[in-house]
Short mmCIF file of C-alpha atoms and ligand atoms in Angstrom, two decimals:
data_model
loop_
_atom_site.label_atom_id
_atom_site.label_comp_id
_atom_site.label_asym_id
_atom_site.label_seq_id
_atom_site.Cartn_x
_atom_site.Cartn_y
_atom_site.Cartn_z
CA MET Z 1 -25.10 8.44 2.88
CA ALA Z 2 -22.29 10.71 1.84
CA ASN Z 3 -19.91 9.59 -1.30
CA GLN Z 4 -18.31 6.66 -1.00
CA GLU Z 5 -14.42 8.09 -0.49
CA GLU Z 6 -16.22 9.77 2.72
CA VAL Z 7 -17.19 6.73 4.18
CA PHE Z 8 -14.36 5.03 3.61
CA LYS Z 9 -12.26 7.84 5.48
CA LYS Z 10 -15.01 7.59 8.15
CA ILE Z 11 -14.40 3.89 8.44
CA VAL Z 12 -10.62 4.12 8.81
CA SER Z 13 -11.17 6.73 11.55
CA HIS Z 14 -13.84 4.71 13.56
CA SER Z 15 -11.43 1.59 13.09
CA LYS Z 16 -8.80 3.45 15.03
CA GLU Z 17 -11.27 5.58 17.37
CA TYR Z 18 -12.64 2.29 18.65
CA GLY Z 19 -9.85 0.06 18.89
CA PHE Z 20 -10.11 -1.72 15.52
CA ILE Z 21 -6.94 -1.03 13.69
CA TYR Z 22 -3.90 1.08 14.66
CA GLN Z 23 -1.12 1.81 11.73
CA SER Z 24 1.82 -0.13 12.84
CA SER Z 25 4.58 2.19 14.82
CA GLU Z 26 2.30 4.79 14.95
CA ILE Z 27 4.46 7.10 17.31
CA TYR Z 28 7.55 6.89 14.70
CA ASP Z 29 4.83 8.32 12.35
CA GLY Z 30 3.89 4.22 11.13
CA LEU Z 31 5.28 1.94 8.78
CA SER Z 32 4.01 1.87 5.43
CA ALA Z 33 1.20 -0.90 4.53
CA VAL Z 34 1.72 -2.46 8.22
CA TYR Z 35 -0.89 -2.22 10.60
CA ASP Z 36 -2.25 -3.71 14.21
CA TYR Z 37 -5.24 -5.02 15.27
CA GLY Z 38 -6.68 -3.40 18.43
CA PRO Z 39 -8.76 -5.09 20.95
CA TYR Z 40 -11.48 -5.38 19.41
CA GLY Z 41 -9.82 -5.85 16.39
CA VAL Z 42 -8.45 -8.75 17.44
CA GLU Z 43 -11.55 -10.21 18.49
CA LEU Z 44 -13.27 -10.01 14.93
CA LYS Z 45 -10.36 -10.70 13.03
CA ASN Z 46 -10.32 -14.21 15.08
CA ASN Z 47 -14.14 -14.95 14.85
CA ILE Z 48 -13.87 -14.68 11.11
CA LYS Z 49 -11.00 -17.09 11.64
CA THR Z 50 -12.97 -19.65 13.54
CA TYR Z 51 -15.84 -19.11 11.57
CA TRP Z 52 -13.39 -20.18 8.15
CA TRP Z 53 -12.12 -22.77 10.13
CA LYS Z 54 -15.51 -24.49 11.05
CA SER Z 55 -16.77 -24.41 7.96
CA MET Z 56 -13.81 -25.37 6.34
CA VAL Z 57 -12.43 -28.04 8.85
CA GLN Z 58 -15.05 -28.81 10.86
CA MET Z 59 -17.64 -29.23 8.93
CA HIS Z 60 -15.65 -31.40 6.04
CA GLU Z 61 -14.96 -34.60 7.26
CA ASN Z 62 -12.06 -34.92 4.18
CA ILE Z 63 -10.05 -31.59 5.39
CA VAL Z 64 -7.97 -31.02 8.09
CA GLY Z 65 -5.52 -27.88 9.00
CA ILE Z 66 -2.11 -27.72 9.56
CA ASP Z 67 -0.07 -24.55 10.48
CA THR Z 68 3.56 -24.54 8.99
CA ALA Z 69 6.58 -22.32 9.45
CA ILE Z 70 7.02 -18.79 7.66
CA PHE Z 71 10.37 -19.71 6.69
CA MET Z 72 10.92 -22.66 4.32
CA HIS Z 73 13.74 -23.93 2.48
CA PRO Z 74 14.82 -21.36 -0.33
CA LYS Z 75 14.53 -24.37 -3.49
CA THR Z 76 10.56 -24.07 -2.30
CA TRP Z 77 10.47 -20.94 -4.13
CA LYS Z 78 12.65 -21.56 -6.84
CA ALA Z 79 9.96 -24.68 -7.15
CA SER Z 80 6.85 -22.70 -6.86
CA GLY Z 81 8.50 -20.16 -9.52
CA HIS Z 82 8.17 -16.98 -7.08
CA VAL Z 83 11.89 -16.73 -7.44
CA ASP Z 84 11.38 -16.23 -11.30
CA ALA Z 85 7.98 -15.13 -11.78
CA PHE Z 86 6.60 -13.38 -8.79
CA ASN Z 87 6.88 -9.89 -10.06
CA ASP Z 88 5.54 -6.59 -10.55
CA PRO Z 89 5.61 -4.38 -13.67
CA LEU Z 90 7.15 -1.27 -11.64
CA ILE Z 91 7.32 2.30 -12.85
CA ASP Z 92 9.29 5.44 -11.18
CA ASN Z 93 8.03 9.28 -11.96
CA LYS Z 94 11.44 11.00 -12.46
CA ASP Z 95 9.91 13.92 -11.15
CA SER Z 96 8.16 13.02 -8.23
CA LYS Z 97 10.79 9.72 -7.12
CA LYS Z 98 7.24 7.86 -6.70
CA ARG Z 99 6.76 4.26 -7.79
CA TYR Z 100 4.07 2.64 -9.05
CA ARG Z 101 3.13 -0.50 -10.77
CA ALA Z 102 2.57 0.07 -14.54
CA ASP Z 103 -0.69 -2.56 -14.66
CA VAL Z 104 -2.42 -0.18 -11.99
CA LEU Z 105 -2.02 2.88 -13.54
CA ILE Z 106 -3.44 1.77 -16.70
CA GLU Z 107 -6.19 0.23 -14.72
CA ASP Z 108 -6.70 3.55 -12.90
CA ALA Z 109 -6.50 4.85 -16.53
CA VAL Z 110 -9.44 2.55 -17.47
CA ALA Z 111 -11.51 3.25 -14.68
CA LYS Z 112 -11.53 6.79 -15.38
CA ILE Z 113 -12.55 5.87 -19.11
CA GLU Z 114 -15.29 3.73 -17.37
CA ALA Z 115 -16.40 6.44 -15.17
CA LYS Z 116 -17.10 8.88 -17.91
CA LEU Z 117 -19.28 6.21 -19.55
CA GLU Z 118 -21.32 5.32 -16.64
CA LYS Z 119 -21.80 9.21 -16.45
CA GLU Z 120 -23.47 9.17 -19.99
CA VAL Z 121 -25.58 6.72 -19.15
CA GLU Z 122 -26.71 8.41 -15.77
CA LYS Z 123 -27.38 11.53 -17.70
CA ALA Z 124 -29.61 9.65 -20.11
CA LYS Z 125 -31.52 7.71 -17.63
CA ALA Z 126 -31.98 11.14 -15.81
CA ARG Z 127 -33.23 12.70 -19.19
CA PHE Z 128 -35.52 9.73 -20.52
CA GLY Z 129 -37.16 8.61 -17.07
CA GLU Z 130 -39.31 5.63 -17.04
CA THR Z 131 -39.16 5.12 -20.73
CA PHE Z 132 -35.38 4.22 -20.76
CA ASP Z 133 -34.27 1.55 -22.04
CA GLU Z 134 -30.41 0.92 -20.39
CA LYS Z 135 -29.45 -2.23 -22.37
CA LEU Z 136 -30.22 -0.70 -25.53
CA TYR Z 137 -28.75 2.41 -25.15
CA ARG Z 138 -25.14 0.63 -23.85
CA GLU Z 139 -25.33 -1.05 -27.25
CA THR Z 140 -26.12 2.00 -29.77
CA ASN Z 141 -25.10 5.01 -28.03
CA PRO Z 142 -22.14 5.80 -30.21
CA ARG Z 143 -20.20 7.73 -27.35
CA VAL Z 144 -21.08 5.07 -25.15
CA VAL Z 145 -19.86 2.41 -27.34
CA GLU Z 146 -16.74 4.27 -28.07
CA TYR Z 147 -15.75 4.13 -24.54
CA ALA Z 148 -16.43 0.68 -24.01
CA GLN Z 149 -14.29 -0.33 -26.85
CA LYS Z 150 -11.63 1.62 -25.67
CA ALA Z 151 -11.87 0.70 -22.52
CA SER Z 152 -11.49 -3.19 -23.48
CA SER Z 153 -9.13 -2.77 -26.14
CA ILE Z 154 -6.79 -1.23 -23.22
CA LEU Z 155 -7.14 -3.84 -20.99
CA GLU Z 156 -6.83 -6.21 -23.70
CA ARG Z 157 -3.22 -4.76 -24.48
CA MET Z 158 -2.37 -4.68 -21.21
CA ASN Z 159 -3.24 -8.14 -20.39
CA THR Z 160 -1.12 -9.43 -23.63
CA SER Z 161 1.99 -7.53 -22.29
CA MET Z 162 1.48 -8.80 -18.57
CA THR Z 163 1.55 -12.42 -20.14
CA SER Z 164 4.08 -12.27 -22.18
CA ASN Z 165 6.32 -9.99 -20.07
CA ASP Z 166 6.18 -7.39 -22.37
CA MET Z 167 7.53 -4.43 -20.29
CA GLU Z 168 7.63 -2.29 -23.27
CA GLY Z 169 4.79 -2.75 -24.20
CA LEU Z 170 2.95 -1.64 -21.05
CA LYS Z 171 5.29 1.62 -21.34
CA ASN Z 172 4.08 2.27 -24.66
CA LEU Z 173 0.31 2.20 -23.15
CA ILE Z 174 1.20 4.50 -20.31
CA VAL Z 175 2.70 6.89 -22.73
CA GLU Z 176 -0.35 6.37 -25.32
CA LEU Z 177 -2.78 6.74 -22.60
CA GLU Z 178 -0.66 10.17 -21.62
CA ILE Z 179 -0.76 8.81 -17.97
CA ALA Z 180 0.32 11.35 -15.81
CA CYS Z 181 1.98 10.71 -11.98
CA PRO Z 182 -1.07 11.38 -9.35
CA ASP Z 183 1.67 12.63 -7.14
CA SER Z 184 3.23 15.45 -9.26
CA GLY Z 185 0.84 15.39 -12.36
CA SER Z 186 4.23 14.79 -14.50
CA ARG Z 187 4.81 12.49 -17.29
CA ASN Z 188 8.40 11.49 -17.43
CA TRP Z 189 8.49 8.25 -16.54
CA THR Z 190 11.52 5.90 -16.34
CA GLU Z 191 11.25 2.20 -18.14
CA VAL Z 192 9.12 -0.65 -16.66
CA ARG Z 193 10.98 -2.86 -14.53
CA GLN Z 194 9.98 -6.42 -13.50
CA PHE Z 195 10.22 -6.17 -9.47
CA ASN Z 196 9.98 -9.47 -7.25
CA LEU Z 197 7.52 -9.01 -3.87
CA MET Z 198 9.23 -11.19 -1.87
CA PHE Z 199 11.23 -10.14 1.34
CA ASN Z 200 14.34 -11.65 1.85
CA THR Z 201 16.63 -11.97 4.91
CA GLN Z 202 19.82 -13.88 5.86
CA LEU Z 203 20.19 -17.45 8.00
CA GLY Z 204 22.37 -17.04 10.78
CA ASN Z 205 25.70 -18.76 10.48
CA ILE Z 206 25.46 -19.13 6.42
CA ALA Z 207 26.78 -16.20 4.35
CA GLY Z 208 25.65 -15.11 0.87
CA GLU Z 209 23.37 -16.55 -1.55
CA GLU Z 210 23.44 -19.85 0.20
CA GLY Z 211 21.91 -18.85 3.12
CA LYS Z 212 19.08 -16.89 1.77
CA LEU Z 213 15.58 -16.64 3.26
CA TYR Z 214 12.12 -15.57 2.14
CA LEU Z 215 9.29 -14.76 4.25
CA ARG Z 216 6.44 -17.05 2.74
CA PRO Z 217 4.58 -15.02 0.24
CA GLU Z 218 1.43 -17.35 0.33
CA THR Z 219 0.97 -19.98 3.04
CA ALA Z 220 0.11 -22.55 0.23
CA GLN Z 221 3.52 -24.21 -0.42
CA GLY Z 222 3.65 -25.27 3.56
CA ILE Z 223 0.84 -27.39 2.46
CA PHE Z 224 2.03 -28.77 -0.52
CA VAL Z 225 5.37 -29.56 0.64
CA ASN Z 226 3.78 -31.55 3.68
CA PHE Z 227 1.31 -32.94 1.53
CA LEU Z 228 2.12 -36.68 1.80
CA ASN Z 229 2.82 -36.49 5.36
CA VAL Z 230 -0.52 -35.18 6.12
CA GLN Z 231 -2.39 -37.81 3.93
CA LYS Z 232 -0.29 -40.60 5.57
CA THR Z 233 -0.83 -39.52 8.88
CA THR Z 234 -4.59 -39.13 8.73
CA ARG Z 235 -5.32 -41.42 5.84
CA GLN Z 236 -7.14 -39.29 4.00
CA LYS Z 237 -8.32 -40.58 0.48
CA ILE Z 238 -8.58 -38.24 -2.68
CA PRO Z 239 -10.71 -36.23 -2.68
CA PHE Z 240 -9.18 -34.23 0.63
CA GLY Z 241 -8.10 -30.62 1.80
CA ILE Z 242 -5.38 -29.35 3.83
CA ALA Z 243 -6.52 -26.17 5.18
CA GLN Z 244 -4.05 -23.38 6.66
CA ILE Z 245 -4.40 -19.98 8.47
CA GLY Z 246 -0.81 -17.82 8.66
CA LYS Z 247 0.87 -15.07 7.92
CA ALA Z 248 2.32 -14.17 4.38
CA PHE Z 249 4.62 -11.45 3.18
CA ARG Z 250 4.77 -8.99 0.14
CA ASN Z 251 7.14 -6.26 -0.68
CA GLU Z 252 3.82 -4.58 -2.48
CA ILE Z 253 4.62 -1.42 -4.72
CA VAL Z 254 1.22 -0.12 -4.33
CA ALA Z 255 0.48 0.01 -0.52
CA ARG Z 256 -2.44 1.85 -0.51
CA GLN Z 257 -6.22 1.66 0.60
CA PHE Z 258 -6.15 0.92 4.44
CA ILE Z 259 -5.62 -3.01 5.28
CA PHE Z 260 -6.74 -4.17 1.58
CA ARG Z 261 -3.19 -4.16 0.51
CA MET Z 262 -0.45 -4.65 3.23
CA ARG Z 263 2.95 -5.85 3.10
CA GLU Z 264 2.49 -8.63 6.15
CA PHE Z 265 -1.10 -10.13 5.97
CA GLU Z 266 -2.99 -13.02 6.76
CA GLN Z 267 -4.35 -15.91 4.72
CA MET Z 268 -7.02 -18.42 4.89
CA GLU Z 269 -6.01 -21.29 2.23
CA MET Z 270 -7.13 -24.55 1.33
CA GLN Z 271 -5.59 -26.80 -1.24
CA PHE Z 272 -8.26 -29.61 -2.25
CA PHE Z 273 -6.28 -32.75 -4.02
CA VAL Z 274 -8.30 -34.32 -6.68
CA LYS Z 275 -7.76 -37.09 -9.44
CA PRO Z 276 -6.49 -35.41 -12.41
CA GLY Z 277 -9.23 -34.91 -14.90
CA GLU Z 278 -11.75 -34.21 -11.99
CA GLU Z 279 -10.43 -30.72 -11.30
CA MET Z 280 -13.02 -28.39 -12.90
CA LYS Z 281 -16.10 -30.32 -11.19
CA TRP Z 282 -14.31 -29.25 -7.75
CA TYR Z 283 -13.26 -25.83 -9.17
CA GLU Z 284 -17.01 -25.13 -9.52
CA TYR Z 285 -18.34 -27.11 -6.13
CA TRP Z 286 -15.53 -24.50 -4.47
CA LYS Z 287 -16.87 -21.37 -6.33
CA ASN Z 288 -20.31 -22.13 -5.00
CA GLU Z 289 -19.37 -23.04 -1.64
CA ARG Z 290 -17.27 -20.09 -0.94
CA MET Z 291 -19.55 -17.51 -2.46
CA ARG Z 292 -22.47 -19.40 -0.20
CA TRP Z 293 -19.68 -18.38 2.97
CA HIS Z 294 -19.69 -15.08 2.28
CA LYS Z 295 -23.34 -14.80 1.88
CA ALA Z 296 -24.05 -16.33 4.98
CA ILE Z 297 -23.04 -13.82 7.19
CA GLY Z 298 -25.65 -11.52 5.94
CA THR Z 299 -23.52 -9.80 3.10
CA PRO Z 300 -26.00 -8.52 0.15
CA GLU Z 301 -25.76 -10.70 -3.26
CA ALA Z 302 -25.25 -7.23 -4.92
CA LYS Z 303 -21.75 -6.80 -2.82
CA LEU Z 304 -20.42 -9.71 -4.44
CA ARG Z 305 -19.38 -10.64 -7.39
CA PHE Z 306 -17.40 -13.28 -9.52
CA HIS Z 307 -14.71 -12.14 -11.66
CA ASN Z 308 -12.57 -14.69 -14.12
CA HIS Z 309 -9.06 -14.16 -14.86
CA GLU Z 310 -8.02 -13.57 -18.11
CA ASN Z 311 -4.22 -13.43 -17.31
CA LEU Z 312 -3.52 -16.72 -15.67
CA ALA Z 313 -1.21 -17.18 -12.97
CA HIS Z 314 2.00 -19.85 -14.36
CA TYR Z 315 0.30 -22.77 -12.15
CA ALA Z 316 -3.44 -22.03 -13.22
CA ASN Z 317 -5.59 -23.31 -15.78
CA ALA Z 318 -8.69 -21.82 -14.37
CA ALA Z 319 -8.94 -18.82 -12.14
CA VAL Z 320 -11.71 -16.70 -10.55
CA ASP Z 321 -12.16 -13.91 -7.89
CA ILE Z 322 -14.91 -13.31 -5.64
CA GLN Z 323 -14.97 -9.58 -5.49
CA PHE Z 324 -16.75 -7.42 -2.70
CA ASP Z 325 -18.09 -4.01 -3.25
CA PHE Z 326 -15.43 -2.05 -1.01
CA PRO Z 327 -15.93 1.52 -0.70
CA PHE Z 328 -13.30 1.72 -3.33
CA GLY Z 329 -15.29 -0.45 -6.00
CA PHE Z 330 -15.41 -3.93 -6.17
CA LYS Z 331 -12.03 -5.62 -5.56
CA GLU Z 332 -10.81 -8.99 -5.15
CA LEU Z 333 -11.63 -10.75 -1.68
CA GLU Z 334 -10.90 -14.03 -2.35
CA GLY Z 335 -9.10 -16.12 -5.21
CA ILE Z 336 -10.25 -19.81 -6.21
CA HIS Z 337 -7.74 -21.25 -8.47
CA SER Z 338 -7.32 -24.65 -10.47
CA ARG Z 339 -3.68 -25.48 -9.74
CA THR Z 340 -2.85 -28.28 -11.94
CA ASN Z 341 -0.62 -30.50 -10.53
CA PHE Z 342 1.79 -27.65 -10.81
CA ASP Z 343 3.10 -27.41 -7.78
CA LEU Z 344 3.50 -30.93 -6.34
CA THR Z 345 5.16 -32.13 -10.26
CA SER Z 346 7.46 -29.29 -9.21
CA HIS Z 347 8.54 -30.03 -5.76
CA GLN Z 348 8.72 -33.54 -6.71
CA GLU Z 349 11.27 -32.50 -9.55
CA LEU Z 350 13.46 -30.12 -7.21
CA SER Z 351 13.32 -32.34 -4.29
CA GLY Z 352 13.74 -35.70 -6.13
CA LYS Z 353 11.21 -37.22 -3.95
CA LYS Z 354 7.77 -38.63 -4.98
CA LEU Z 355 4.71 -36.66 -4.43
CA GLN Z 356 2.19 -39.14 -5.83
CA TYR Z 357 -0.74 -40.88 -4.37
CA PHE Z 358 -1.80 -44.49 -4.61
CA ASP Z 359 -5.45 -44.64 -5.48
CA SER Z 360 -6.34 -47.98 -4.36
CA GLU Z 361 -9.40 -48.02 -5.95
CA ASP Z 362 -7.82 -47.25 -9.65
CA ASN Z 363 -4.71 -49.44 -8.17
CA GLU Z 364 -2.40 -46.32 -9.70
CA ASN Z 365 -0.44 -43.92 -8.63
CA TYR Z 366 -0.68 -40.33 -9.41
CA VAL Z 367 0.05 -36.82 -8.43
CA PRO Z 368 -2.96 -35.20 -7.59
CA TYR Z 369 -4.74 -32.22 -8.91
CA VAL Z 370 -5.31 -29.01 -6.70
CA VAL Z 371 -8.24 -26.56 -6.41
CA GLU Z 372 -7.43 -24.14 -4.04
CA THR Z 373 -9.34 -21.39 -2.29
CA SER Z 374 -7.48 -18.75 -1.09
CA VAL Z 375 -9.04 -15.64 1.11
CA GLY Z 376 -7.19 -12.38 2.85
CA CYS Z 377 -8.56 -12.37 6.28
CA ASP Z 378 -7.56 -8.88 6.76
CA ARG Z 379 -9.70 -8.09 3.39
CA MET Z 380 -12.32 -10.02 4.97
CA PHE Z 381 -12.28 -7.70 7.74
CA LEU Z 382 -12.56 -4.88 6.12
CA SER Z 383 -15.37 -6.30 3.87
CA VAL Z 384 -17.13 -7.22 7.05
CA LEU Z 385 -16.58 -3.78 8.45
CA SER Z 386 -17.82 -1.93 5.42
CA ASN Z 387 -20.83 -3.82 4.83
CA SER Z 388 -21.81 -3.14 8.57
CA TYR Z 389 -20.87 0.61 9.08
CA VAL Z 390 -24.22 2.07 9.36
CA GLU Z 391 -25.04 5.89 10.22
CA GLU Z 392 -28.47 6.24 11.12
CA THR Z 393 -30.80 8.60 12.64
CA VAL Z 394 -32.97 6.96 15.84
CA PRO Z 395 -35.30 8.39 18.52
CA ASP Z 396 -33.48 9.47 21.11
CA ALA Z 397 -34.95 9.23 25.19
CA GLU Z 398 -36.49 12.46 24.50
CA GLY Z 399 -38.54 11.42 21.91
CA GLY Z 400 -36.44 13.15 19.85
CA ASP Z 401 -33.82 12.36 16.97
CA ALA Z 402 -30.36 10.87 17.73
CA THR Z 403 -27.76 10.02 14.82
CA ARG Z 404 -25.62 6.71 15.67
CA ILE Z 405 -22.54 4.89 14.23
CA VAL Z 406 -23.39 1.35 14.47
CA LEU Z 407 -21.67 -1.81 13.19
CA LYS Z 408 -24.16 -3.93 12.19
CA ILE Z 409 -21.76 -7.06 12.11
CA HIS Z 410 -23.50 -10.68 12.23
CA PRO Z 411 -23.93 -11.50 16.01
CA THR Z 412 -22.00 -14.20 15.56
CA LEU Z 413 -18.84 -12.50 14.38
CA ALA Z 414 -19.39 -9.46 16.47
CA PRO Z 415 -16.13 -8.84 18.93
CA ILE Z 416 -18.21 -8.62 22.33
CA LYS Z 417 -21.58 -10.39 22.37
CA CYS Z 418 -23.05 -8.70 25.11
CA ALA Z 419 -22.68 -5.25 27.59
CA VAL Z 420 -24.05 -5.61 31.55
CA LEU Z 421 -25.11 -2.09 32.54
CA PRO Z 422 -26.69 -1.66 35.82
CA LEU Z 423 -28.96 1.57 35.53
CA VAL Z 424 -27.04 3.74 37.72
CA LYS Z 425 -23.70 2.78 39.57
CA ASN Z 426 -24.44 4.77 42.91
CA LYS Z 427 -26.98 1.96 44.14
CA PRO Z 428 -24.86 -0.77 45.41
CA GLU Z 429 -27.47 -3.49 45.36
CA LEU Z 430 -27.77 -2.97 41.39
CA VAL Z 431 -24.07 -3.22 40.98
CA GLU Z 432 -23.84 -6.30 42.83
CA LYS Z 433 -26.94 -7.52 40.71
CA ALA Z 434 -25.49 -6.59 37.57
CA ARG Z 435 -21.78 -8.04 38.40
CA GLN Z 436 -23.24 -11.57 39.15
CA LEU Z 437 -25.00 -11.63 36.05
CA PHE Z 438 -21.60 -10.71 34.28
CA ASP Z 439 -19.89 -13.47 36.14
CA LEU Z 440 -22.76 -15.71 34.86
CA LEU Z 441 -22.48 -14.80 30.82
CA LYS Z 442 -18.53 -14.45 31.15
CA PRO Z 443 -17.62 -18.10 30.83
CA ASN Z 444 -19.71 -18.53 27.49
CA PHE Z 445 -19.59 -15.00 26.08
CA LEU Z 446 -17.12 -12.46 25.63
CA CYS Z 447 -19.23 -9.57 27.75
CA GLN Z 448 -18.55 -6.07 29.01
CA TYR Z 449 -19.51 -4.45 32.12
CA ASP Z 450 -19.95 -0.80 31.94
CA ASP Z 451 -21.50 1.38 34.40
CA LYS Z 452 -20.00 5.00 33.52
CA ASP Z 453 -22.33 7.91 31.89
CA ALA Z 454 -25.93 7.38 31.32
CA ILE Z 455 -27.35 4.57 29.67
CA GLY Z 456 -27.63 5.99 26.21
CA ARG Z 457 -24.15 7.00 25.94
CA ARG Z 458 -23.21 3.62 27.28
CA TYR Z 459 -25.72 2.11 24.33
CA ARG Z 460 -24.09 4.39 21.73
CA ARG Z 461 -20.52 3.23 22.99
CA GLN Z 462 -21.73 -0.80 22.57
CA ASP Z 463 -23.32 0.54 19.02
CA ALA Z 464 -20.01 1.79 17.45
CA ILE Z 465 -18.19 -1.43 18.41
CA GLY Z 466 -20.77 -3.45 17.31
CA THR Z 467 -22.21 -5.48 20.67
CA PRO Z 468 -25.61 -7.05 19.34
CA PHE Z 469 -26.94 -7.07 22.96
CA CYS Z 470 -27.01 -4.40 26.10
CA VAL Z 471 -28.61 -5.77 28.99
CA THR Z 472 -29.57 -3.57 31.89
CA VAL Z 473 -30.30 -4.57 35.34
CA ASP Z 474 -32.73 -2.17 37.09
CA PHE Z 475 -34.41 -1.78 40.32
CA GLU Z 476 -37.38 -4.47 39.08
CA THR Z 477 -34.74 -6.57 38.39
CA LEU Z 478 -34.06 -7.22 42.46
CA GLU Z 479 -37.65 -8.26 42.97
CA ASP Z 480 -38.47 -10.16 39.71
CA GLN Z 481 -35.15 -11.49 38.66
CA CYS Z 482 -35.80 -10.13 34.86
CA VAL Z 483 -33.36 -7.57 33.10
CA THR Z 484 -34.22 -5.30 29.83
CA ILE Z 485 -32.14 -6.68 26.64
CA ARG Z 486 -31.79 -4.23 23.93
CA ASP Z 487 -31.43 -5.30 20.31
CA ARG Z 488 -28.66 -3.41 18.63
CA ASP Z 489 -30.41 -3.27 15.20
CA THR Z 490 -33.86 -3.25 15.84
CA LEU Z 491 -33.43 -1.07 19.10
CA LYS Z 492 -36.48 -3.36 20.43
CA GLN Z 493 -36.18 -3.73 24.67
CA GLU Z 494 -37.97 -7.20 25.66
CA ARG Z 495 -37.93 -8.02 29.46
CA ILE Z 496 -36.48 -11.42 29.69
CA SER Z 497 -35.80 -13.70 33.21
CA ILE Z 498 -32.27 -14.14 34.08
CA ALA Z 499 -32.41 -17.90 33.85
CA GLU Z 500 -33.26 -17.79 30.21
CA LEU Z 501 -30.92 -14.86 29.26
CA SER Z 502 -27.75 -17.26 28.50
CA ASN Z 503 -29.97 -19.59 25.78
CA TYR Z 504 -31.54 -16.23 24.50
CA ILE Z 505 -28.03 -14.95 23.51
CA GLN Z 506 -26.96 -18.48 22.19
CA ALA Z 507 -29.43 -18.67 20.30
CA LYS Z 508 -28.70 -15.64 18.40
CA VAL Z 509 -24.66 -15.89 18.39
CA ASN Z 510 -24.36 -20.18 17.60
CA TRP Z 511 -22.16 -21.24 14.65
CA ASN Z 512 -24.94 -23.06 13.81
CA ASN Z 513 -26.27 -20.02 11.96
CA VAL Z 514 -23.94 -19.39 9.33
CA MET Z 515 -22.91 -22.84 8.72
P1 LIG V 601 -4.13 -8.69 -5.95
O1 LIG V 601 -4.17 -8.92 -7.41
O2 LIG V 601 -5.29 -7.99 -5.21
O3 LIG V 601 -2.42 -8.01 -5.78
P2 LIG V 601 -3.31 -11.49 -5.91
O4 LIG V 601 -4.65 -11.90 -7.00
O5 LIG V 601 -1.99 -11.28 -5.98
O6 LIG V 601 -4.36 -10.21 -5.20
P3 LIG V 601 -3.76 -13.95 -4.08
O7 LIG V 601 -2.35 -14.37 -4.55
O8 LIG V 601 -4.67 -14.59 -5.01
O9 LIG V 601 -3.73 -12.41 -4.43
O10 LIG V 601 -3.85 -14.19 -2.73
C1 LIG V 601 -4.88 -14.80 -2.34
C2 LIG V 601 -5.57 -13.86 -1.24
O11 LIG V 601 -5.13 -12.91 -0.34
C3 LIG V 601 -6.05 -12.52 -2.26
O12 LIG V 601 -7.69 -12.98 -2.63
C4 LIG V 601 -6.73 -11.41 -0.70
O13 LIG V 601 -7.38 -11.44 -0.50
C5 LIG V 601 -5.34 -11.62 -0.11
N1 LIG V 601 -3.96 -10.68 -0.43
C6 LIG V 601 -3.28 -10.73 -1.27
N2 LIG V 601 -2.46 -10.00 -1.15
C7 LIG V 601 -2.70 -9.32 -0.31
C8 LIG V 601 -1.81 -7.61 0.10
N3 LIG V 601 -0.78 -7.37 0.06
N4 LIG V 601 -2.84 -7.49 1.87
C9 LIG V 601 -3.63 -7.71 2.05
N5 LIG V 601 -4.20 -9.13 1.60
C10 LIG V 601 -3.56 -9.79 0.57
#
């Protein structure tokens, strides 16, 4: 396949052309970093959410779900630390007037150094052939070692500046590295400033600071403030979890890479409440469990990896990302954080209400510790899409070669499960039979009926939206009550009786296959 940048462009245009994702308010030239999901997009997104909900809530007796409001009392965000510390370091280029995240500019510069390093390794690999000892080369070649040291020392300085709120340190790095504005090429920068990522709005009848409301930047706080409500009404005992799927809003400075970084997005978060001292055990458990979840839908191991945080958020004592190999490189897909008792303690202090759990086994009260798993629904969507997008050569009807674009989405997540296609549309008896079949399947599976164009074109249309099965009704069907079922990935066609069809499809799209 072409280079990854090309592939990414194709995925973005495929998403639009086939009704997965549209730019928001497109007729007004769009709103930056805000997107709408089209008819197939919403089905895939709903299936992703169902997959998460089932595997978290339905499969765990000790996890329950809630759905809390986007608006919360403004003190929530004071307690959580978002008012004071939910900032990105921001820098403006005075010539292009473009605004950037200082840490992203530095990370991009490091990525360039790493790319040079990899190029050296590739060159050596080609030169030495089979005898090449890559590990030794990476450890001893002076140029490679120099690049590696340079990259890690820049990252170390950046992390130190970030954790100590040293904006001048970040600016110095940008100047030293001679980083130029990607837009104008100019090095005429402002100072680095902190920029709060929360959107705010005003409560109807209260003027000024008093009435200031925020759009939640994460769903987690709705869980924390309801911790005791849920525990008491469901009689859960620690350890137990509360799960939620919902919208979150962040005024991101760097808004690019399609639905990877949006200003309005959806999170699937679960807070797991544990006894103090047991958090690391559960942190390990959820790390493994969440990685298993990503792999269960067929995402190859090589495209997923753990990445430990060096720069811990104010609330965490351990944190790891699950990164996915997006077309623009390995990036965070999910975060797993050991959040200590930071949030509950803080809410307890600011609200004056106790948020403690009475442990009847140990006969003691305590504020539980929390392990969080947080995955972006939209990033998950992008990972499924980029992992399943394939251009390939297949045999055409005349025995020649044809190329097709196919989305090899796991059948359980696929937007449409089955297409029902009468072989031709001008034979009323075929159309009637196909319609009957469609009516038979539709209560159980989202199906599509299609009788336009030649059968080959109809197959291509279904391939492009990832439909795992196409069922053709032909003249023989009228005699033998059998249809031809075509498999999206193998292209194998089988004759199968209508009586068995539902069970056949059900077996392939069953949730059981991914749990
Ligand atoms: P990043 O470092 O990429 O900004 P983050 O570490 O701030 O992400 P978290 O606060 O851990 O992200 O949020 C949990 C999850 O929510 C992320 O793993 C990601 O999948 C998703 N997410 C966060 N910000 C966005 C966004 N702007 N657009 C889409 N998804 C997002």
